[in-house]
Amino acid sequence: MVDLSVNLAGIKLKNPTILASGILGLDVATLKRIVNGGAGAVTIKSLTSEPRKGHNNPIFIEAAEGAFMNAVGYANKGIDHGIEEFKKWDEKMPLIGSIVAADAKEFAVLAEKIQETPIEALEIVLSCPHTPGYGLLAGQGSPKATFEITKAVRKKTKLPLSVKLSPSIEAIGEVAKAAESAGADIVNMGNTLGPGMRIDINRASPTLAFKIGGMSGPAIKPITIRSVFDLYKAVKIPIIATGGIMTGEDVIEAVMAGATAVGIGTGIYYRGLTVFKKVCREVEDWLKKNKFKDLRSLKGIVHQ
Amino acid sequence: MDNIYRTAKITKVEVETSKVKNFILDTKVKAFPGQYVMVWIPGLNEKPFGVVQSLPLTLSIAKVGPTTELIHKLKIGDKITFRGPYGQPFTIISGKILLVGGGYGVVPLYFLASSIPAKKRSKITVIIGARTKKELPFAAKFKRLGCKVLLTTDDGSSGFKGFTTQLAEKLLDKEKFSAVYSCGPMVMMRKIAQISHAKKIFCQVSVESFFKCGGFGICGECCFNGLIVCREGPVFDGKVLL
């Protein structure tokens, strides 16, 4: 028997696969299906102070072979509705909260509020590439803003705190260090890549309604692996590798680069809701074949 | 490849009712009854529409909001851009079948009926319901296919005065059907599912939901009781509504 369990900043996960934020995380009924799909933890879709309609359609397109692009624009029913919904969480599986806000002050308010739900960790997202007033478009990806926001949230919660970063920032190590020094327990590497754009030449129009969007899918995996590799050198806190993780071999690769766990999103499109089970079985098979007794011992081995 | 946008031209526009127009395009898709395409209006929005016919691709569009209002202004020669088809189709059971459509919900049921060989269509009964005579779509089309057509209107201006569910219940009490397919308002489909379940008849419903990613099954916006409508539906076993 190989051991896939991981300790993510004090939270015990039975396996390293986590449903990434923004994927099917609007309600408890749907998240329960991800539990059955074999995830180690699930993340809710990010909540904002007020309900948001998000961008018009198209919000999600196939951008190229193995690449998707989205600009959802944080469509959600707001924190109050989210609290009512996620209070109903009665699964043993860790639920990870996710919030986005315009500034440190608003982040702090949301961080305090969301603790009315049974979340076991909190993720703050400072890296959305396609929503005015949030993430990259609000300058939250800089080391300074990251420090300020993380610190403000840290004061409001004792829960393990994850900061979701952007793969599109060059000096990502500096941003991660800022998060770590402000008290973050985990860095999630990361959000969608870009923004990018596609134009439909038959209509002479950008395809996404918001024109630009963040890229996901297997094509962005090399960026994720390199970013995780960089972060492993920069910080001591655990790293979640998100972006292009589709298979068990992708998980092994991310862990070798330095990840403790992985986020899966677009993988659901390719492999269904049981992608988590499938990935874990593949990790297990690989570990057995290569005579490793657990996943943990592979962490960061390329750095040795 | 279904995710790649295709642009076609409108070759014909039929006025079905005051609210519904049929758009016939100069292209075809490989679709099964119950599936839908996502139609994109550049600069405005993208919405799902049930396929009425796959060759040539025909869409029946009811004017219900800004996007469909704009589509209704399109004329012969104008472009329509779409991706798909998406979704799970109906499972067609052989034998005597009952179709129950509320308003323009009857659209995917028409594709279902037309996919059944002509000589077997006399075994199909379709109940179409609307508020008033003017809003009954596809009645003539179903007759031309060779189906038995029963109409209901809330105001009694055509056919049975009352709801489709009342007429369906009477019919199912009297005659034996091997399957019931329904598309329309949720309350109507729920009632049809309940009646079918009580009589142990195979029943499928086509659930309408608000789509964002539309077909990818990723964003979660369309989920209903944990079901991903855009990908696992829109056609479900009637039991999901019980």
XYZ file of C-alpha atoms in Angstrom, chain B residues 60-185:
126
model
C -36.335 27.628 -33.397
C -35.904 30.740 -31.335
C -38.437 32.355 -29.029
C -38.082 36.064 -28.356
C -37.543 36.218 -24.602
C -34.760 38.754 -24.014
C -32.156 41.078 -25.586
C -30.166 38.292 -27.288
C -33.165 36.592 -28.851
C -34.636 39.969 -29.823
C -31.493 40.628 -31.796
C -31.587 37.174 -33.384
C -35.182 37.826 -34.446
C -33.972 40.810 -36.480
C -31.652 38.605 -38.567
C -32.593 38.037 -42.204
C -31.747 35.666 -45.046
C -28.023 35.905 -45.805
C -27.095 37.061 -42.273
C -24.551 35.105 -40.262
C -25.176 32.854 -37.290
C -22.197 31.636 -35.279
C -22.456 28.607 -33.040
C -20.563 25.789 -31.336
C -21.723 22.326 -30.460
C -23.848 20.268 -30.447
C -23.696 19.584 -26.730
C -25.536 17.613 -24.100
C -27.087 14.222 -23.628
C -29.830 13.302 -26.105
C -33.132 11.537 -25.507
C -33.103 7.747 -25.307
C -35.699 6.738 -27.836
C -37.816 3.769 -26.828
C -39.729 1.910 -29.516
C -43.492 1.577 -29.280
C -46.216 4.034 -28.482
C -44.818 7.307 -27.198
C -46.247 10.470 -25.741
C -44.611 13.864 -26.176
C -45.656 16.702 -23.882
C -44.428 20.185 -24.760
C -45.166 23.440 -23.026
C -44.930 26.395 -25.419
C -41.664 26.567 -27.343
C -40.445 23.666 -25.156
C -41.903 21.515 -27.885
C -38.846 22.215 -30.103
C -36.543 19.324 -29.070
C -39.560 17.002 -29.131
C -40.049 17.812 -32.805
C -36.496 16.629 -33.563
C -37.276 13.487 -31.570
C -40.475 12.789 -33.552
C -38.851 13.462 -36.915
C -35.987 11.083 -36.094
C -38.453 8.201 -35.847
C -39.074 6.460 -39.223
C -42.151 7.865 -41.004
C -44.136 4.641 -40.936
C -43.860 4.420 -37.143
C -44.911 8.006 -36.429
C -48.592 7.138 -36.155
C -47.640 5.713 -32.751
C -46.574 9.160 -31.570
C -49.016 11.395 -29.713
C -47.951 14.939 -28.982
C -49.621 17.316 -26.569
C -48.732 20.945 -27.134
C -49.861 23.513 -24.639
C -49.778 27.291 -24.477
C -51.652 30.143 -22.878
C -53.546 30.953 -26.026
C -54.036 29.756 -29.624
C -51.580 32.314 -31.030
C -48.724 30.898 -28.961
C -48.996 27.247 -30.030
C -45.870 26.399 -32.008
C -45.193 23.440 -34.285
C -48.734 21.997 -34.330
C -48.897 21.901 -38.142
C -45.347 20.544 -38.364
C -46.097 17.603 -36.074
C -49.242 16.831 -38.123
C -47.167 16.818 -41.308
C -44.812 14.307 -39.696
C -47.802 12.019 -39.181
C -48.107 12.349 -35.401
C -51.386 12.578 -33.521
C -51.574 16.174 -32.246
C -53.553 17.318 -29.207
C -53.649 20.976 -28.264
C -54.340 22.636 -24.938
C -54.727 26.305 -24.127
C -55.181 27.986 -20.763
C -57.965 30.168 -22.220
C -59.638 27.472 -24.313
C -59.029 29.374 -27.579
C -57.818 26.132 -29.158
C -58.170 22.469 -28.209
C -58.586 21.338 -24.618
C -59.125 24.179 -22.123
C -56.625 23.589 -19.359
C -53.090 22.317 -18.862
C -51.072 19.775 -20.827
C -50.647 17.792 -17.621
C -54.409 17.330 -17.220
C -54.767 16.052 -20.771
C -51.679 13.850 -20.421
C -53.031 12.278 -17.249
C -56.380 11.469 -18.920
C -54.591 9.952 -21.891
C -52.194 7.887 -19.780
C -55.158 6.579 -17.740
C -56.876 5.453 -20.922
C -54.066 4.226 -23.173
C -50.826 2.341 -22.639
C -47.629 4.158 -23.661
C -44.089 2.804 -23.558
C -42.429 6.194 -23.036
C -43.190 9.817 -22.188
C -40.903 12.711 -23.171
C -41.466 16.215 -21.917
C -39.998 19.659 -22.333
C -41.366 22.930 -21.043
C -41.855 24.735 -17.734
